Amino acid sequence: MHASPFNRSRAGFTLVETLIAIVILGILVGALAPVVSRQISHSRVNNAAQLLAADLENALSLAGRQRSPVRVTVDPAQRTVLIADRATGTVITRRSYGPTSEFKVETLTASPASVDLLPQGRATSAATLTVSIGSYARQVTLSRAGLVRSQP
């Protein structure tokens, strides 16, 4: 006795079921892609601002330990921050925030572009550094008294 074609059990999915699943998956990916991209950009800016604040605090500490001034210089074109000994010009740290770094920030600005950190834990002037991707930006401020803050 042979089994009729109507009594056979189904194995697998039909082409229509597979196409419907692919279309639904495509719609979900298309809807979530901008949200995920925005979250990644915000995370990069936040991490860059936190690291920038930590670098400024470390430079203040270094000036105190070495008992000599340290200069922090921001190059907006290269999107780099340079920390160097003020007297000798010896580069202590150079950090990139541009397209070759993990942060990939679009803009890095500072006002003023250069500030000296003194051994007493003070700065020669207050400074505001800004990192941004698109319209999302974070500021890191340095007061003359040596207080470093990261803010939205």
PDB file of N, CA, C and O in Angstrom, residues 36-100:
ATOM      1  N   VAL A  36      20.018  52.452  16.440  1.00  0.00           N
ATOM      2  CA  VAL A  36      21.292  51.856  16.837  1.00  0.00           C
ATOM      3  C   VAL A  36      22.448  52.774  16.433  1.00  0.00           C
ATOM      4  O   VAL A  36      23.379  52.989  17.215  1.00  0.00           O
ATOM      5  N   SER A  37      22.384  53.330  15.241  1.00  0.00           N
ATOM      6  CA  SER A  37      23.441  54.244  14.776  1.00  0.00           C
ATOM      7  C   SER A  37      23.544  55.466  15.683  1.00  0.00           C
ATOM      8  O   SER A  37      24.648  55.902  16.035  1.00  0.00           O
ATOM      9  N   ARG A  38      22.418  56.030  16.075  1.00  0.00           N
ATOM     10  CA  ARG A  38      22.415  57.204  16.956  1.00  0.00           C
ATOM     11  C   ARG A  38      23.000  56.833  18.329  1.00  0.00           C
ATOM     12  O   ARG A  38      23.796  57.586  18.887  1.00  0.00           O
ATOM     13  N   GLN A  39      22.639  55.682  18.848  1.00  0.00           N
ATOM     14  CA  GLN A  39      23.166  55.246  20.146  1.00  0.00           C
ATOM     15  C   GLN A  39      24.682  55.049  20.085  1.00  0.00           C
ATOM     16  O   GLN A  39      25.392  55.397  21.034  1.00  0.00           O
ATOM     17  N   ILE A  40      25.179  54.514  19.000  1.00  0.00           N
ATOM     18  CA  ILE A  40      26.621  54.323  18.845  1.00  0.00           C
ATOM     19  C   ILE A  40      27.328  55.666  18.812  1.00  0.00           C
ATOM     20  O   ILE A  40      28.360  55.857  19.463  1.00  0.00           O
ATOM     21  N   SER A  41      26.779  56.631  18.078  1.00  0.00           N
ATOM     22  CA  SER A  41      27.377  57.971  18.014  1.00  0.00           C
ATOM     23  C   SER A  41      27.385  58.636  19.386  1.00  0.00           C
ATOM     24  O   SER A  41      28.396  59.215  19.785  1.00  0.00           O
ATOM     25  N   HIS A  42      26.298  58.548  20.110  1.00  0.00           N
ATOM     26  CA  HIS A  42      26.228  59.141  21.448  1.00  0.00           C
ATOM     27  C   HIS A  42      27.236  58.482  22.385  1.00  0.00           C
ATOM     28  O   HIS A  42      27.904  59.167  23.175  1.00  0.00           O
ATOM     29  N   SER A  43      27.352  57.180  22.278  1.00  0.00           N
ATOM     30  CA  SER A  43      28.305  56.463  23.122  1.00  0.00           C
ATOM     31  C   SER A  43      29.740  56.898  22.808  1.00  0.00           C
ATOM     32  O   SER A  43      30.549  57.083  23.722  1.00  0.00           O
ATOM     33  N   ARG A  44      30.056  57.070  21.541  1.00  0.00           N
ATOM     34  CA  ARG A  44      31.410  57.506  21.162  1.00  0.00           C
ATOM     35  C   ARG A  44      31.715  58.895  21.717  1.00  0.00           C
ATOM     36  O   ARG A  44      32.807  59.138  22.222  1.00  0.00           O
ATOM     37  N   VAL A  45      30.756  59.802  21.614  1.00  0.00           N
ATOM     38  CA  VAL A  45      30.970  61.167  22.121  1.00  0.00           C
ATOM     39  C   VAL A  45      31.117  61.144  23.640  1.00  0.00           C
ATOM     40  O   VAL A  45      32.011  61.794  24.197  1.00  0.00           O
ATOM     41  N   ASN A  46      30.260  60.408  24.331  1.00  0.00           N
ATOM     42  CA  ASN A  46      30.348  60.333  25.797  1.00  0.00           C
ATOM     43  C   ASN A  46      31.676  59.743  26.246  1.00  0.00           C
ATOM     44  O   ASN A  46      32.308  60.250  27.177  1.00  0.00           O
ATOM     45  N   ASN A  47      32.115  58.679  25.581  1.00  0.00           N
ATOM     46  CA  ASN A  47      33.392  58.059  25.941  1.00  0.00           C
ATOM     47  C   ASN A  47      34.561  58.996  25.652  1.00  0.00           C
ATOM     48  O   ASN A  47      35.514  59.063  26.436  1.00  0.00           O
ATOM     49  N   ALA A  48      34.506  59.714  24.539  1.00  0.00           N
ATOM     50  CA  ALA A  48      35.572  60.666  24.209  1.00  0.00           C
ATOM     51  C   ALA A  48      35.630  61.783  25.249  1.00  0.00           C
ATOM     52  O   ALA A  48      36.718  62.180  25.682  1.00  0.00           O
ATOM     53  N   ALA A  49      34.477  62.287  25.686  1.00  0.00           N
ATOM     54  CA  ALA A  49      34.450  63.352  26.688  1.00  0.00           C
ATOM     55  C   ALA A  49      34.995  62.852  28.027  1.00  0.00           C
ATOM     56  O   ALA A  49      35.741  63.566  28.711  1.00  0.00           O
ATOM     57  N   GLN A  50      34.647  61.634  28.412  1.00  0.00           N
ATOM     58  CA  GLN A  50      35.164  61.077  29.666  1.00  0.00           C
ATOM     59  C   GLN A  50      36.677  60.894  29.609  1.00  0.00           C
ATOM     60  O   GLN A  50      37.382  61.203  30.574  1.00  0.00           O
ATOM     61  N   LEU A  51      37.183  60.421  28.486  1.00  0.00           N
ATOM     62  CA  LEU A  51      38.623  60.234  28.352  1.00  0.00           C
ATOM     63  C   LEU A  51      39.348  61.572  28.308  1.00  0.00           C
ATOM     64  O   LEU A  51      40.431  61.720  28.881  1.00  0.00           O
ATOM     65  N   LEU A  52      38.754  62.553  27.666  1.00  0.00           N
ATOM     66  CA  LEU A  52      39.340  63.886  27.622  1.00  0.00           C
ATOM     67  C   LEU A  52      39.427  64.484  29.022  1.00  0.00           C
ATOM     68  O   LEU A  52      40.452  65.057  29.403  1.00  0.00           O
ATOM     69  N   ALA A  53      38.382  64.325  29.811  1.00  0.00           N
ATOM     70  CA  ALA A  53      38.398  64.811  31.195  1.00  0.00           C
ATOM     71  C   ALA A  53      39.462  64.075  32.009  1.00  0.00           C
ATOM     72  O   ALA A  53      40.195  64.698  32.790  1.00  0.00           O
ATOM     73  N   ALA A  54      39.571  62.770  31.818  1.00  0.00           N
ATOM     74  CA  ALA A  54      40.586  61.993  32.536  1.00  0.00           C
ATOM     75  C   ALA A  54      41.995  62.431  32.131  1.00  0.00           C
ATOM     76  O   ALA A  54      42.888  62.526  32.982  1.00  0.00           O
ATOM     77  N   ASP A  55      42.201  62.714  30.857  1.00  0.00           N
ATOM     78  CA  ASP A  55      43.516  63.187  30.397  1.00  0.00           C
ATOM     79  C   ASP A  55      43.874  64.530  31.032  1.00  0.00           C
ATOM     80  O   ASP A  55      45.030  64.752  31.408  1.00  0.00           O
ATOM     81  N   LEU A  56      42.898  65.425  31.148  1.00  0.00           N
ATOM     82  CA  LEU A  56      43.163  66.715  31.782  1.00  0.00           C
ATOM     83  C   LEU A  56      43.509  66.534  33.259  1.00  0.00           C
ATOM     84  O   LEU A  56      44.431  67.185  33.777  1.00  0.00           O
ATOM     85  N   GLU A  57      42.783  65.663  33.939  1.00  0.00           N
ATOM     86  CA  GLU A  57      43.079  65.407  35.357  1.00  0.00           C
ATOM     87  C   GLU A  57      44.459  64.784  35.518  1.00  0.00           C
ATOM     88  O   GLU A  57      45.204  65.135  36.435  1.00  0.00           O
ATOM     89  N   ASN A  58      44.799  63.876  34.622  1.00  0.00           N
ATOM     90  CA  ASN A  58      46.133  63.261  34.672  1.00  0.00           C
ATOM     91  C   ASN A  58      47.225  64.289  34.395  1.00  0.00           C
ATOM     92  O   ASN A  58      48.299  64.240  35.008  1.00  0.00           O
ATOM     93  N   ALA A  59      46.977  65.210  33.481  1.00  0.00           N
ATOM     94  CA  ALA A  59      47.965  66.248  33.183  1.00  0.00           C
ATOM     95  C   ALA A  59      48.155  67.166  34.393  1.00  0.00           C
ATOM     96  O   ALA A  59      49.287  67.571  34.691  1.00  0.00           O
ATOM     97  N   LEU A  60      47.068  67.486  35.093  1.00  0.00           N
ATOM     98  CA  LEU A  60      47.182  68.286  36.316  1.00  0.00           C
ATOM     99  C   LEU A  60      48.011  67.551  37.366  1.00  0.00           C
ATOM    100  O   LEU A  60      48.880  68.136  38.014  1.00  0.00           O
ATOM    101  N   SER A  61      47.746  66.274  37.505  1.00  0.00           N
ATOM    102  CA  SER A  61      48.492  65.465  38.462  1.00  0.00           C
ATOM    103  C   SER A  61      49.964  65.362  38.065  1.00  0.00           C
ATOM    104  O   SER A  61      50.852  65.446  38.920  1.00  0.00           O
ATOM    105  N   LEU A  62      50.216  65.207  36.793  1.00  0.00           N
ATOM    106  CA  LEU A  62      51.589  65.105  36.300  1.00  0.00           C
ATOM    107  C   LEU A  62      52.370  66.388  36.556  1.00  0.00           C
ATOM    108  O   LEU A  62      53.535  66.342  36.961  1.00  0.00           O
ATOM    109  N   ALA A  63      51.722  67.529  36.343  1.00  0.00           N
ATOM    110  CA  ALA A  63      52.390  68.806  36.607  1.00  0.00           C
ATOM    111  C   ALA A  63      52.786  68.905  38.074  1.00  0.00           C
ATOM    112  O   ALA A  63      53.884  69.378  38.399  1.00  0.00           O
ATOM    113  N   GLY A  64      51.935  68.451  38.963  1.00  0.00           N
ATOM    114  CA  GLY A  64      52.248  68.465  40.387  1.00  0.00           C
ATOM    115  C   GLY A  64      53.374  67.514  40.746  1.00  0.00           C
ATOM    116  O   GLY A  64      54.266  67.858  41.520  1.00  0.00           O
ATOM    117  N   ARG A  65      53.337  66.313  40.175  1.00  0.00           N
ATOM    118  CA  ARG A  65      54.389  65.332  40.473  1.00  0.00           C
ATOM    119  C   ARG A  65      55.751  65.757  39.940  1.00  0.00           C
ATOM    120  O   ARG A  65      56.768  65.557  40.583  1.00  0.00           O
ATOM    121  N   GLN A  66      55.757  66.348  38.729  1.00  0.00           N
ATOM    122  CA  GLN A  66      57.025  66.765  38.129  1.00  0.00           C
ATOM    123  C   GLN A  66      57.504  68.122  38.648  1.00  0.00           C
ATOM    124  O   GLN A  66      58.627  68.519  38.378  1.00  0.00           O
ATOM    125  N   ARG A  67      56.601  68.820  39.317  1.00  0.00           N
ATOM    126  CA  ARG A  67      56.880  70.179  39.798  1.00  0.00           C
ATOM    127  C   ARG A  67      57.305  71.108  38.666  1.00  0.00           C
ATOM    128  O   ARG A  67      58.175  71.958  38.827  1.00  0.00           O
ATOM    129  N   SER A  68      56.679  70.901  37.512  1.00  0.00           N
ATOM    130  CA  SER A  68      56.928  71.788  36.364  1.00  0.00           C
ATOM    131  C   SER A  68      55.649  71.872  35.533  1.00  0.00           C
ATOM    132  O   SER A  68      54.882  70.911  35.465  1.00  0.00           O
ATOM    133  N   PRO A  69      55.409  73.005  34.892  1.00  0.00           N
ATOM    134  CA  PRO A  69      54.174  73.192  34.120  1.00  0.00           C
ATOM    135  C   PRO A  69      54.066  72.229  32.939  1.00  0.00           C
ATOM    136  O   PRO A  69      55.062  71.834  32.335  1.00  0.00           O
ATOM    137  N   VAL A  70      52.831  71.884  32.631  1.00  0.00           N
ATOM    138  CA  VAL A  70      52.502  71.019  31.503  1.00  0.00           C
ATOM    139  C   VAL A  70      51.559  71.800  30.596  1.00  0.00           C
ATOM    140  O   VAL A  70      50.665  72.492  31.066  1.00  0.00           O
ATOM    141  N   ARG A  71      51.776  71.688  29.295  1.00  0.00           N
ATOM    142  CA  ARG A  71      50.918  72.402  28.329  1.00  0.00           C
ATOM    143  C   ARG A  71      50.007  71.404  27.623  1.00  0.00           C
ATOM    144  O   ARG A  71      50.444  70.373  27.134  1.00  0.00           O
ATOM    145  N   VAL A  72      48.720  71.759  27.575  1.00  0.00           N
ATOM    146  CA  VAL A  72      47.721  70.970  26.852  1.00  0.00           C
ATOM    147  C   VAL A  72      47.327  71.775  25.623  1.00  0.00           C
ATOM    148  O   VAL A  72      46.885  72.912  25.737  1.00  0.00           O
ATOM    149  N   THR A  73      47.495  71.170  24.445  1.00  0.00           N
ATOM    150  CA  THR A  73      47.189  71.840  23.190  1.00  0.00           C
ATOM    151  C   THR A  73      46.215  70.989  22.390  1.00  0.00           C
ATOM    152  O   THR A  73      46.423  69.783  22.236  1.00  0.00           O
ATOM    153  N   VAL A  74      45.171  71.628  21.867  1.00  0.00           N
ATOM    154  CA  VAL A  74      44.176  70.944  21.059  1.00  0.00           C
ATOM    155  C   VAL A  74      44.348  71.383  19.611  1.00  0.00           C
ATOM    156  O   VAL A  74      44.417  72.575  19.317  1.00  0.00           O
ATOM    157  N   ASP A  75      44.428  70.408  18.711  1.00  0.00           N
ATOM    158  CA  ASP A  75      44.506  70.683  17.274  1.00  0.00           C
ATOM    159  C   ASP A  75      43.172  70.264  16.650  1.00  0.00           C
ATOM    160  O   ASP A  75      42.942  69.080  16.417  1.00  0.00           O
ATOM    161  N   PRO A  76      42.289  71.237  16.391  1.00  0.00           N
ATOM    162  CA  PRO A  76      40.960  70.888  15.862  1.00  0.00           C
ATOM    163  C   PRO A  76      41.015  70.261  14.468  1.00  0.00           C
ATOM    164  O   PRO A  76      40.178  69.431  14.136  1.00  0.00           O
ATOM    165  N   ALA A  77      41.981  70.642  13.657  1.00  0.00           N
ATOM    166  CA  ALA A  77      42.067  70.097  12.301  1.00  0.00           C
ATOM    167  C   ALA A  77      42.394  68.607  12.326  1.00  0.00           C
ATOM    168  O   ALA A  77      41.810  67.821  11.574  1.00  0.00           O
ATOM    169  N   GLN A  78      43.321  68.207  13.190  1.00  0.00           N
ATOM    170  CA  GLN A  78      43.710  66.808  13.302  1.00  0.00           C
ATOM    171  C   GLN A  78      42.873  66.052  14.334  1.00  0.00           C
ATOM    172  O   GLN A  78      42.977  64.833  14.442  1.00  0.00           O
ATOM    173  N   ARG A  79      42.094  66.798  15.126  1.00  0.00           N
ATOM    174  CA  ARG A  79      41.292  66.245  16.219  1.00  0.00           C
ATOM    175  C   ARG A  79      42.166  65.463  17.200  1.00  0.00           C
ATOM    176  O   ARG A  79      41.890  64.313  17.529  1.00  0.00           O
ATOM    177  N   THR A  80      43.239  66.131  17.638  1.00  0.00           N
ATOM    178  CA  THR A  80      44.159  65.532  18.595  1.00  0.00           C
ATOM    179  C   THR A  80      44.351  66.441  19.796  1.00  0.00           C
ATOM    180  O   THR A  80      44.187  67.661  19.696  1.00  0.00           O
ATOM    181  N   VAL A  81      44.717  65.831  20.907  1.00  0.00           N
ATOM    182  CA  VAL A  81      45.066  66.556  22.125  1.00  0.00           C
ATOM    183  C   VAL A  81      46.496  66.161  22.462  1.00  0.00           C
ATOM    184  O   VAL A  81      46.824  64.979  22.538  1.00  0.00           O
ATOM    185  N   LEU A  82      47.323  67.179  22.647  1.00  0.00           N
ATOM    186  CA  LEU A  82      48.736  66.977  22.920  1.00  0.00           C
ATOM    187  C   LEU A  82      49.048  67.486  24.318  1.00  0.00           C
ATOM    188  O   LEU A  82      48.718  68.623  24.656  1.00  0.00           O
ATOM    189  N   ILE A  83      49.670  66.646  25.130  1.00  0.00           N
ATOM    190  CA  ILE A  83      50.113  67.043  26.462  1.00  0.00           C
ATOM    191  C   ILE A  83      51.628  66.981  26.436  1.00  0.00           C
ATOM    192  O   ILE A  83      52.204  65.939  26.129  1.00  0.00           O
ATOM    193  N   ALA A  84      52.261  68.135  26.737  1.00  0.00           N
ATOM    194  CA  ALA A  84      53.717  68.214  26.638  1.00  0.00           C
ATOM    195  C   ALA A  84      54.277  68.999  27.817  1.00  0.00           C
ATOM    196  O   ALA A  84      53.596  69.825  28.423  1.00  0.00           O
ATOM    197  N   ASP A  85      55.556  68.755  28.118  1.00  0.00           N
ATOM    198  CA  ASP A  85      56.276  69.530  29.124  1.00  0.00           C
ATOM    199  C   ASP A  85      56.442  70.941  28.566  1.00  0.00           C
ATOM    200  O   ASP A  85      56.911  71.123  27.440  1.00  0.00           O
ATOM    201  N   ARG A  86      56.026  71.954  29.324  1.00  0.00           N
ATOM    202  CA  ARG A  86      56.064  73.324  28.816  1.00  0.00           C
ATOM    203  C   ARG A  86      57.489  73.809  28.598  1.00  0.00           C
ATOM    204  O   ARG A  86      57.779  74.489  27.611  1.00  0.00           O
ATOM    205  N   ALA A  87      58.408  73.456  29.475  1.00  0.00           N
ATOM    206  CA  ALA A  87      59.776  73.968  29.387  1.00  0.00           C
ATOM    207  C   ALA A  87      60.548  73.346  28.220  1.00  0.00           C
ATOM    208  O   ALA A  87      61.210  74.048  27.465  1.00  0.00           O
ATOM    209  N   THR A  88      60.450  72.038  28.063  1.00  0.00           N
ATOM    210  CA  THR A  88      61.259  71.363  27.050  1.00  0.00           C
ATOM    211  C   THR A  88      60.492  71.068  25.762  1.00  0.00           C
ATOM    212  O   THR A  88      61.110  70.806  24.733  1.00  0.00           O
ATOM    213  N   GLY A  89      59.175  71.061  25.826  1.00  0.00           N
ATOM    214  CA  GLY A  89      58.373  70.717  24.654  1.00  0.00           C
ATOM    215  C   GLY A  89      58.267  69.221  24.427  1.00  0.00           C
ATOM    216  O   GLY A  89      57.700  68.785  23.427  1.00  0.00           O
ATOM    217  N   THR A  90      58.809  68.429  25.339  1.00  0.00           N
ATOM    218  CA  THR A  90      58.750  66.976  25.212  1.00  0.00           C
ATOM    219  C   THR A  90      57.302  66.499  25.288  1.00  0.00           C
ATOM    220  O   THR A  90      56.584  66.821  26.231  1.00  0.00           O
ATOM    221  N   VAL A  91      56.890  65.752  24.281  1.00  0.00           N
ATOM    222  CA  VAL A  91      55.514  65.257  24.228  1.00  0.00           C
ATOM    223  C   VAL A  91      55.357  64.132  25.245  1.00  0.00           C
ATOM    224  O   VAL A  91      56.108  63.162  25.251  1.00  0.00           O
ATOM    225  N   ILE A  92      54.368  64.284  26.112  1.00  0.00           N
ATOM    226  CA  ILE A  92      54.069  63.270  27.121  1.00  0.00           C
ATOM    227  C   ILE A  92      52.987  62.333  26.602  1.00  0.00           C
ATOM    228  O   ILE A  92      53.113  61.117  26.684  1.00  0.00           O
ATOM    229  N   THR A  93      51.930  62.906  26.068  1.00  0.00           N
ATOM    230  CA  THR A  93      50.812  62.128  25.541  1.00  0.00           C
ATOM    231  C   THR A  93      50.244  62.813  24.313  1.00  0.00           C
ATOM    232  O   THR A  93      50.092  64.031  24.296  1.00  0.00           O
ATOM    233  N   ARG A  94      49.914  62.026  23.324  1.00  0.00           N
ATOM    234  CA  ARG A  94      49.183  62.517  22.152  1.00  0.00           C
ATOM    235  C   ARG A  94      48.022  61.560  21.938  1.00  0.00           C
ATOM    236  O   ARG A  94      48.225  60.363  21.781  1.00  0.00           O
ATOM    237  N   ARG A  95      46.814  62.113  21.959  1.00  0.00           N
ATOM    238  CA  ARG A  95      45.637  61.269  21.773  1.00  0.00           C
ATOM    239  C   ARG A  95      44.827  61.802  20.603  1.00  0.00           C
ATOM    240  O   ARG A  95      44.526  62.968  20.520  1.00  0.00           O
ATOM    241  N   SER A  96      44.443  60.870  19.730  1.00  0.00           N
ATOM    242  CA  SER A  96      43.636  61.226  18.566  1.00  0.00           C
ATOM    243  C   SER A  96      42.172  60.873  18.839  1.00  0.00           C
ATOM    244  O   SER A  96      41.870  59.822  19.405  1.00  0.00           O
ATOM    245  N   TYR A  97      41.296  61.764  18.419  1.00  0.00           N
ATOM    246  CA  TYR A  97      39.861  61.529  18.541  1.00  0.00           C
ATOM    247  C   TYR A  97      39.202  61.481  17.164  1.00  0.00           C
ATOM    248  O   TYR A  97      37.999  61.420  17.053  1.00  0.00           O
ATOM    249  N   GLY A  98      40.000  61.515  16.114  1.00  0.00           N
ATOM    250  CA  GLY A  98      39.509  61.604  14.741  1.00  0.00           C
ATOM    251  C   GLY A  98      39.086  60.278  14.140  1.00  0.00           C
ATOM    252  O   GLY A  98      38.819  59.300  14.848  1.00  0.00           O
ATOM    253  N   PRO A  99      39.058  60.225  12.815  1.00  0.00           N
ATOM    254  CA  PRO A  99      38.526  59.052  12.119  1.00  0.00           C
ATOM    255  C   PRO A  99      39.344  57.782  12.299  1.00  0.00           C
ATOM    256  O   PRO A  99      38.831  56.688  12.106  1.00  0.00           O
ATOM    257  N   THR A 100      40.619  57.894  12.679  1.00  0.00           N
ATOM    258  CA  THR A 100      41.438  56.699  12.877  1.00  0.00           C
ATOM    259  C   THR A 100      41.334  56.152  14.300  1.00  0.00           C
ATOM    260  O   THR A 100      41.865  55.093  14.583  1.00  0.00           O
TER     261      THR A 100
END
